[in-house]
Amino acid sequence: VMLRLLIFIMIVFKVHSVSAESASESLLSKLSEAKDYLRIQPSVSSRILKKHLPNIAQLTINEQLSWHQNLLRASIALNDLNQVEQTVKVMLSYPELEKETDKFVSLLSSLGIFLRRKGHPHESILLFNCGLEQPIKNEKQRISLLISKGSSLSSLNQHSQAKATYAQALQLAKQLNAEVLISATYNTLGIMSLKEGDYTLAKEYLINALQLSQNISRRSGQIVAGLQLLRLSILNNEPMLYDRLHYRISRLTLVSESEVRHAYLFWIEKAHKVSKGNKLSAQEQDELLNKINQIKPISVSLYNQLVETLAEPMGISTLAVIAESNVYHGDLLKGIHHCKNIE
């Protein structure tokens, strides 16, 4: 009887172990699938990772952190700032995080982008600098940090420092032949030049970014460059450029799941209508206000650019530019003990 009981216990234990192993393998397969979609369709990555998030406790600590890391990246790509904040808090609860350089740097990068978009570029630069001080093995992470730091410097109108930082990023990206990062750097350089009013240089950078993104079939890069070029075509009175780009860029934008990009496109199209000598109805003006209110909590910088360059010609005078640099009073920085000058 004892022998039968022992055999039964061994069988049950084995079945349970196989079942747990199978479940873990299934989750890792989902994680791999989410990674595959991250660059081309982050919304799919986000759905996969959120759906199976309650079950990841059965994975190893490193695998759990990898899960959160990729959810963080997808959320940044989608401007899902609420999810970014939630995921950062979860990752900071892991004592092992700061020993996992790859994951820790991803958190610093994503949190820095989150803070810049919320209007806290000073604090974001501290995080990017901390990331750059880590023993990074993946040079693509270093380039991404430099690009993000350049954008924060640009938000503070520190354009010479931003240009030097972008130049460093571009040099490293070209050494690695990292086309995604080369196009991203061109995009950020183009956006900064557009902000400075240097339309010739902005156009050159943005066309380079657009062409490279097309060559590597990167939708996000095409949308970013295309929308900026459409706005440039209005500001610099280049109707042929608008006509050449609008159909393709509008289609790409509308199939994306970013409400901010949809709102940006709506503003551009109404500004183009006005540039052709047409007047907007009161309903259209109200819709413009609704759309820009979708942009405001996600990107202070884009909000200000639209207010400064497109609002007045469309008869909208009630909007005011808001400060792009405010002191951060949240608690997300309190869990980061591995960085100097961050409380």
Short mmCIF file of C-alpha atoms in Angstrom, two decimals:
data_model
loop_
_atom_site.label_atom_id
_atom_site.label_comp_id
_atom_site.label_asym_id
_atom_site.label_seq_id
_atom_site.Cartn_x
_atom_site.Cartn_y
_atom_site.Cartn_z
CA VAL A 1 0.00 0.00 0.00
CA MET A 2 2.82 2.39 0.92
CA LEU A 3 4.54 1.62 -2.39
CA ARG A 4 1.36 2.41 -4.34
CA LEU A 5 0.93 5.69 -2.42
CA LEU A 6 4.56 6.63 -3.11
CA ILE A 7 4.16 5.90 -6.82
CA PHE A 8 0.93 7.92 -6.92
CA ILE A 9 2.62 10.92 -5.25
CA MET A 10 5.53 10.72 -7.70
CA ILE A 11 3.15 10.63 -10.68
CA VAL A 12 1.15 13.60 -9.37
CA PHE A 13 4.35 15.57 -8.76
CA LYS A 14 5.65 14.77 -12.22
CA VAL A 15 2.38 15.74 -13.90
CA HIS A 16 2.31 18.99 -11.93
CA SER A 17 5.92 19.76 -12.88
CA VAL A 18 5.28 19.05 -16.58
CA SER A 19 2.13 21.19 -16.45
CA ALA A 20 4.00 24.11 -14.82
CA GLU A 21 6.84 23.78 -17.30
CA SER A 22 4.37 23.73 -20.19
CA ALA A 23 2.63 26.86 -18.86
CA SER A 24 5.97 28.66 -18.54
CA GLU A 25 6.94 27.66 -22.06
CA SER A 26 3.61 28.95 -23.34
CA LEU A 27 4.15 32.31 -21.61
CA LEU A 28 7.69 32.59 -23.00
CA SER A 29 6.28 31.89 -26.45
CA LYS A 30 3.83 34.77 -25.96
CA LEU A 31 6.68 37.00 -24.80
CA SER A 32 8.67 36.13 -27.93
CA GLU A 33 5.63 36.92 -30.09
CA ALA A 34 5.18 40.27 -28.36
CA LYS A 35 8.84 41.14 -29.00
CA ASP A 36 8.41 40.35 -32.70
CA TYR A 37 5.54 42.84 -32.98
CA LEU A 38 7.20 45.57 -30.90
CA ARG A 39 8.79 47.50 -33.78
CA ILE A 40 6.10 47.00 -36.41
CA GLN A 41 2.85 46.96 -34.40
CA PRO A 42 3.33 47.80 -30.70
CA SER A 43 -0.43 47.72 -30.11
CA VAL A 44 -0.37 43.95 -30.71
CA SER A 45 2.58 43.58 -28.33
CA SER A 46 0.73 45.55 -25.69
CA ARG A 47 -2.43 43.42 -26.01
CA ILE A 48 -0.47 40.16 -25.69
CA LEU A 49 1.55 41.33 -22.70
CA LYS A 50 -1.45 42.80 -20.85
CA LYS A 51 -3.61 39.74 -21.47
CA HIS A 52 -1.17 37.31 -19.86
CA LEU A 53 0.26 39.69 -17.24
CA PRO A 54 -1.67 38.10 -14.32
CA ASN A 55 0.03 34.74 -14.97
CA ILE A 56 3.71 35.71 -15.09
CA ALA A 57 4.47 34.88 -11.44
CA GLN A 58 5.38 31.35 -12.58
CA LEU A 59 8.27 32.74 -14.66
CA THR A 60 11.76 33.41 -13.30
CA ILE A 61 12.50 36.90 -11.94
CA ASN A 62 14.58 37.74 -15.01
CA GLU A 63 11.76 36.59 -17.31
CA GLN A 64 9.20 38.64 -15.35
CA LEU A 65 11.38 41.73 -15.67
CA SER A 66 11.75 41.07 -19.39
CA TRP A 67 7.94 40.91 -19.63
CA HIS A 68 7.56 44.28 -17.90
CA GLN A 69 10.44 45.74 -19.95
CA ASN A 70 8.70 44.95 -23.22
CA LEU A 71 5.32 46.19 -21.95
CA LEU A 72 7.09 49.43 -21.02
CA ARG A 73 8.54 49.77 -24.53
CA ALA A 74 5.16 49.07 -26.17
CA SER A 75 3.43 51.60 -23.88
CA ILE A 76 5.97 54.32 -24.74
CA ALA A 77 5.50 53.63 -28.46
CA LEU A 78 1.71 53.94 -28.02
CA ASN A 79 1.87 57.02 -25.75
CA ASP A 80 0.02 54.96 -23.14
CA LEU A 81 1.43 57.00 -20.28
CA ASN A 82 -0.89 55.53 -17.63
CA GLN A 83 0.44 52.06 -18.42
CA VAL A 84 4.01 53.40 -18.39
CA GLU A 85 3.49 54.74 -14.88
CA GLN A 86 1.96 51.47 -13.64
CA THR A 87 4.72 49.34 -15.15
CA VAL A 88 7.50 51.54 -13.76
CA LYS A 89 6.04 51.15 -10.25
CA VAL A 90 5.89 47.36 -10.63
CA MET A 91 9.47 47.12 -11.95
CA LEU A 92 10.80 49.28 -9.11
CA SER A 93 9.29 46.81 -6.63
CA TYR A 94 11.82 44.16 -7.76
CA PRO A 95 15.01 44.28 -5.60
CA GLU A 96 16.83 42.51 -8.46
CA LEU A 97 16.10 45.27 -11.01
CA GLU A 98 19.23 47.38 -10.61
CA LYS A 99 21.45 44.32 -11.07
CA GLU A 100 19.82 43.64 -14.44
CA THR A 101 21.46 46.44 -16.47
CA ASP A 102 19.43 45.89 -19.63
CA LYS A 103 16.11 46.10 -17.79
CA PHE A 104 17.21 48.91 -15.50
CA VAL A 105 18.36 51.05 -18.44
CA SER A 106 15.04 50.39 -20.22
CA LEU A 107 13.21 51.65 -17.15
CA LEU A 108 15.38 54.78 -16.92
CA SER A 109 14.87 55.46 -20.64
CA SER A 110 11.11 54.95 -20.57
CA LEU A 111 10.61 56.93 -17.37
CA GLY A 112 12.71 59.75 -18.82
CA ILE A 113 10.55 59.87 -21.96
CA PHE A 114 7.43 59.77 -19.76
CA LEU A 115 8.64 62.75 -17.70
CA ARG A 116 9.61 64.79 -20.78
CA ARG A 117 6.22 64.24 -22.39
CA LYS A 118 4.59 65.30 -19.13
CA GLY A 119 6.63 68.53 -19.11
CA HIS A 120 9.58 67.62 -16.88
CA PRO A 121 12.67 67.67 -19.15
CA HIS A 122 15.16 68.52 -16.37
CA GLU A 123 14.33 65.34 -14.44
CA SER A 124 14.30 63.32 -17.66
CA ILE A 125 17.88 64.38 -18.43
CA LEU A 126 18.99 63.14 -14.99
CA LEU A 127 17.52 59.73 -15.82
CA PHE A 128 19.11 59.60 -19.28
CA ASN A 129 22.48 60.56 -17.81
CA CYS A 130 22.12 57.84 -15.19
CA GLY A 131 21.35 55.33 -17.93
CA LEU A 132 24.44 56.40 -19.89
CA GLU A 133 26.57 55.81 -16.77
CA GLN A 134 25.50 52.16 -16.52
CA PRO A 135 27.69 49.31 -17.89
CA ILE A 136 25.63 49.07 -21.10
CA LYS A 137 26.44 46.09 -23.31
CA ASN A 138 23.87 46.83 -26.00
CA GLU A 139 25.09 49.94 -27.84
CA LYS A 140 21.62 50.47 -29.32
CA GLN A 141 20.41 51.30 -25.81
CA ARG A 142 23.15 53.93 -25.55
CA ILE A 143 22.06 55.49 -28.84
CA SER A 144 18.40 55.55 -27.76
CA LEU A 145 19.37 57.30 -24.53
CA LEU A 146 21.37 59.91 -26.45
CA ILE A 147 18.46 60.58 -28.83
CA SER A 148 16.08 60.97 -25.88
CA LYS A 149 18.51 63.24 -24.04
CA GLY A 150 18.81 65.40 -27.16
CA SER A 151 15.02 65.76 -27.31
CA SER A 152 14.89 66.86 -23.67
CA LEU A 153 17.67 69.40 -24.26
CA SER A 154 15.72 70.69 -27.26
CA SER A 155 12.61 71.04 -25.05
CA LEU A 156 14.69 73.34 -22.86
CA ASN A 157 15.82 75.28 -25.95
CA GLN A 158 19.39 74.17 -25.33
CA HIS A 159 19.82 73.59 -29.05
CA SER A 160 23.62 73.59 -29.28
CA GLN A 161 23.86 70.89 -26.61
CA ALA A 162 21.03 68.98 -28.26
CA LYS A 163 22.80 69.08 -31.64
CA ALA A 164 26.03 67.78 -30.08
CA THR A 165 24.11 64.94 -28.42
CA TYR A 166 22.29 64.06 -31.65
CA ALA A 167 25.62 64.11 -33.53
CA GLN A 168 27.04 61.59 -31.06
CA ALA A 169 23.95 59.38 -31.46
CA LEU A 170 24.09 59.59 -35.27
CA GLN A 171 27.79 58.68 -35.35
CA LEU A 172 27.23 55.58 -33.20
CA ALA A 173 24.10 54.57 -35.15
CA LYS A 174 25.99 54.79 -38.45
CA GLN A 175 28.87 52.73 -37.04
CA LEU A 176 26.37 49.98 -36.17
CA ASN A 177 24.40 50.52 -39.40
CA ALA A 178 21.34 50.72 -37.13
CA GLU A 179 18.87 52.08 -39.68
CA VAL A 180 15.97 52.41 -37.24
CA LEU A 181 18.08 54.60 -34.96
CA ILE A 182 19.57 56.59 -37.85
CA SER A 183 16.06 57.45 -39.06
CA ALA A 184 14.98 58.27 -35.49
CA THR A 185 17.91 60.68 -35.12
CA TYR A 186 17.09 62.36 -38.44
CA ASN A 187 13.49 62.74 -37.25
CA THR A 188 14.51 64.42 -34.00
CA LEU A 189 16.98 66.70 -35.81
CA GLY A 190 14.22 67.63 -38.27
CA ILE A 191 11.74 68.38 -35.47
CA MET A 192 14.27 70.61 -33.72
CA SER A 193 15.12 72.46 -36.95
CA LEU A 194 11.41 72.97 -37.62
CA LYS A 195 11.00 74.35 -34.12
CA GLU A 196 13.89 76.77 -34.80
CA GLY A 197 12.25 77.88 -38.06
CA ASP A 198 15.02 76.51 -40.29
CA TYR A 199 12.68 74.96 -42.85
CA THR A 200 15.40 74.07 -45.38
CA LEU A 201 17.40 72.03 -42.89
CA ALA A 202 14.26 70.55 -41.31
CA LYS A 203 13.05 69.38 -44.73
CA GLU A 204 16.40 67.75 -45.50
CA TYR A 205 16.47 65.83 -42.21
CA LEU A 206 12.80 64.80 -42.36
CA ILE A 207 12.99 63.59 -45.97
CA ASN A 208 16.04 61.51 -45.03
CA ALA A 209 14.12 60.07 -42.10
CA LEU A 210 11.06 59.36 -44.26
CA GLN A 211 13.03 57.66 -47.03
CA LEU A 212 15.03 55.52 -44.63
CA SER A 213 11.87 54.52 -42.72
CA GLN A 214 10.26 53.56 -46.04
CA ASN A 215 13.31 51.48 -47.00
CA ILE A 216 13.06 49.45 -43.77
CA SER A 217 9.21 49.43 -43.77
CA ARG A 218 9.01 51.20 -40.41
CA ARG A 219 5.53 52.70 -40.16
CA SER A 220 6.12 54.72 -37.01
CA GLY A 221 9.14 56.50 -38.51
CA GLN A 222 7.20 57.27 -41.68
CA ILE A 223 4.30 58.74 -39.70
CA VAL A 224 6.53 60.93 -37.52
CA ALA A 225 8.52 62.30 -40.47
CA GLY A 226 5.46 62.57 -42.72
CA LEU A 227 3.32 64.56 -40.27
CA GLN A 228 6.17 67.00 -39.63
CA LEU A 229 6.72 67.43 -43.38
CA LEU A 230 3.02 68.10 -43.90
CA ARG A 231 3.12 70.83 -41.24
CA LEU A 232 6.32 72.22 -42.79
CA SER A 233 4.63 72.34 -46.21
CA ILE A 234 1.93 74.61 -44.76
CA LEU A 235 4.31 76.84 -42.81
CA ASN A 236 6.69 77.21 -45.78
CA ASN A 237 3.93 77.42 -48.42
CA GLU A 238 4.90 74.25 -50.32
CA PRO A 239 1.55 72.88 -51.61
CA MET A 240 3.23 70.40 -53.94
CA LEU A 241 5.02 68.77 -51.00
CA TYR A 242 1.69 68.49 -49.16
CA ASP A 243 -0.07 66.97 -52.18
CA ARG A 244 2.74 64.49 -52.72
CA LEU A 245 2.72 63.21 -49.13
CA HIS A 246 -0.80 63.62 -47.79
CA TYR A 247 -2.55 60.52 -49.14
CA ARG A 248 0.07 58.02 -47.96
CA ILE A 249 0.83 59.67 -44.62
CA SER A 250 -2.84 60.16 -43.74
CA ARG A 251 -3.57 56.50 -44.47
CA LEU A 252 -0.66 55.32 -42.33
CA THR A 253 -1.66 57.67 -39.52
CA LEU A 254 -5.32 56.67 -39.46
CA VAL A 255 -4.59 52.94 -39.29
CA SER A 256 -2.28 53.53 -36.34
CA GLU A 257 -3.86 53.36 -32.88
CA SER A 258 -2.44 56.67 -31.66
CA GLU A 259 -5.14 59.23 -30.88
CA VAL A 260 -2.43 61.89 -30.60
CA ARG A 261 -1.33 61.26 -34.19
CA HIS A 262 -4.96 61.26 -35.36
CA ALA A 263 -5.46 64.61 -33.62
CA TYR A 264 -2.23 66.00 -35.11
CA LEU A 265 -3.34 64.96 -38.60
CA PHE A 266 -6.74 66.62 -38.06
CA TRP A 267 -5.02 69.92 -37.16
CA ILE A 268 -2.77 69.71 -40.20
CA GLU A 269 -5.68 69.02 -42.58
CA LYS A 270 -7.71 71.95 -41.24
CA ALA A 271 -4.67 74.23 -41.44
CA HIS A 272 -4.20 73.14 -45.06
CA LYS A 273 -7.85 73.94 -45.78
CA VAL A 274 -7.34 77.46 -44.38
CA SER A 275 -4.11 77.88 -46.35
CA LYS A 276 -6.15 77.30 -49.53
CA GLY A 277 -8.32 80.32 -48.67
CA ASN A 278 -11.24 78.47 -47.05
CA LYS A 279 -12.84 79.39 -43.74
CA LEU A 280 -13.56 76.95 -40.93
CA SER A 281 -17.00 76.52 -39.43
CA ALA A 282 -17.61 76.97 -35.70
CA GLN A 283 -18.07 73.21 -35.48
CA GLU A 284 -14.66 72.61 -37.05
CA GLN A 285 -13.04 75.06 -34.64
CA ASP A 286 -14.68 73.30 -31.69
CA GLU A 287 -13.37 69.98 -32.98
CA LEU A 288 -9.88 71.46 -33.22
CA LEU A 289 -10.10 72.38 -29.54
CA ASN A 290 -11.26 68.86 -28.67
CA LYS A 291 -8.39 67.34 -30.63
CA ILE A 292 -5.69 69.51 -29.10
CA ASN A 293 -6.98 68.65 -25.64
CA GLN A 294 -6.15 65.02 -26.50
CA ILE A 295 -2.59 66.08 -27.34
CA LYS A 296 -2.00 68.34 -24.33
CA PRO A 297 -1.65 65.66 -21.58
CA ILE A 298 0.52 63.44 -23.80
CA SER A 299 2.94 65.88 -25.41
CA VAL A 300 3.39 69.40 -24.07
CA SER A 301 5.94 70.12 -26.81
CA LEU A 302 3.63 69.19 -29.72
CA TYR A 303 0.76 71.10 -28.10
CA ASN A 304 2.89 74.25 -27.95
CA GLN A 305 4.13 73.86 -31.52
CA LEU A 306 0.56 73.66 -32.84
CA VAL A 307 -0.56 76.63 -30.74
CA GLU A 308 2.40 78.72 -31.89
CA THR A 309 2.31 77.86 -35.59
CA LEU A 310 -1.20 76.82 -36.68
CA ALA A 311 -3.83 78.10 -34.21
CA GLU A 312 -4.02 81.80 -35.10
CA PRO A 313 -4.49 81.39 -38.89
CA MET A 314 -7.42 79.07 -38.13
CA GLY A 315 -9.10 81.70 -35.96
CA ILE A 316 -8.30 80.03 -32.65
CA SER A 317 -7.08 82.61 -30.15
CA THR A 318 -8.16 81.06 -26.84
CA LEU A 319 -5.16 78.73 -26.49
CA ALA A 320 -2.04 79.73 -24.59
CA VAL A 321 1.43 78.22 -24.72
CA ILE A 322 2.18 76.26 -21.54
CA ALA A 323 5.51 75.82 -19.77
CA GLU A 324 7.51 72.86 -21.08
CA SER A 325 9.58 72.69 -17.93
CA ASN A 326 7.92 72.15 -14.56
CA VAL A 327 9.24 70.62 -11.35
CA TYR A 328 8.17 66.99 -10.95
CA HIS A 329 6.34 66.35 -7.66
CA GLY A 330 5.47 62.67 -8.19
CA ASP A 331 6.96 59.70 -6.36
CA LEU A 332 8.35 57.63 -9.26
CA LEU A 333 11.93 58.85 -8.73
CA LYS A 334 11.96 57.79 -5.08
CA GLY A 335 12.42 54.12 -5.93
CA ILE A 336 15.61 54.72 -7.94
CA HIS A 337 18.59 54.42 -5.61
CA HIS A 338 21.28 53.61 -8.16
CA CYS A 339 21.49 57.10 -9.68
CA LYS A 340 23.30 60.17 -8.41
CA ASN A 341 21.38 63.45 -7.97
CA ILE A 342 17.99 61.73 -8.10
CA GLU A 343 15.84 61.74 -5.02
#
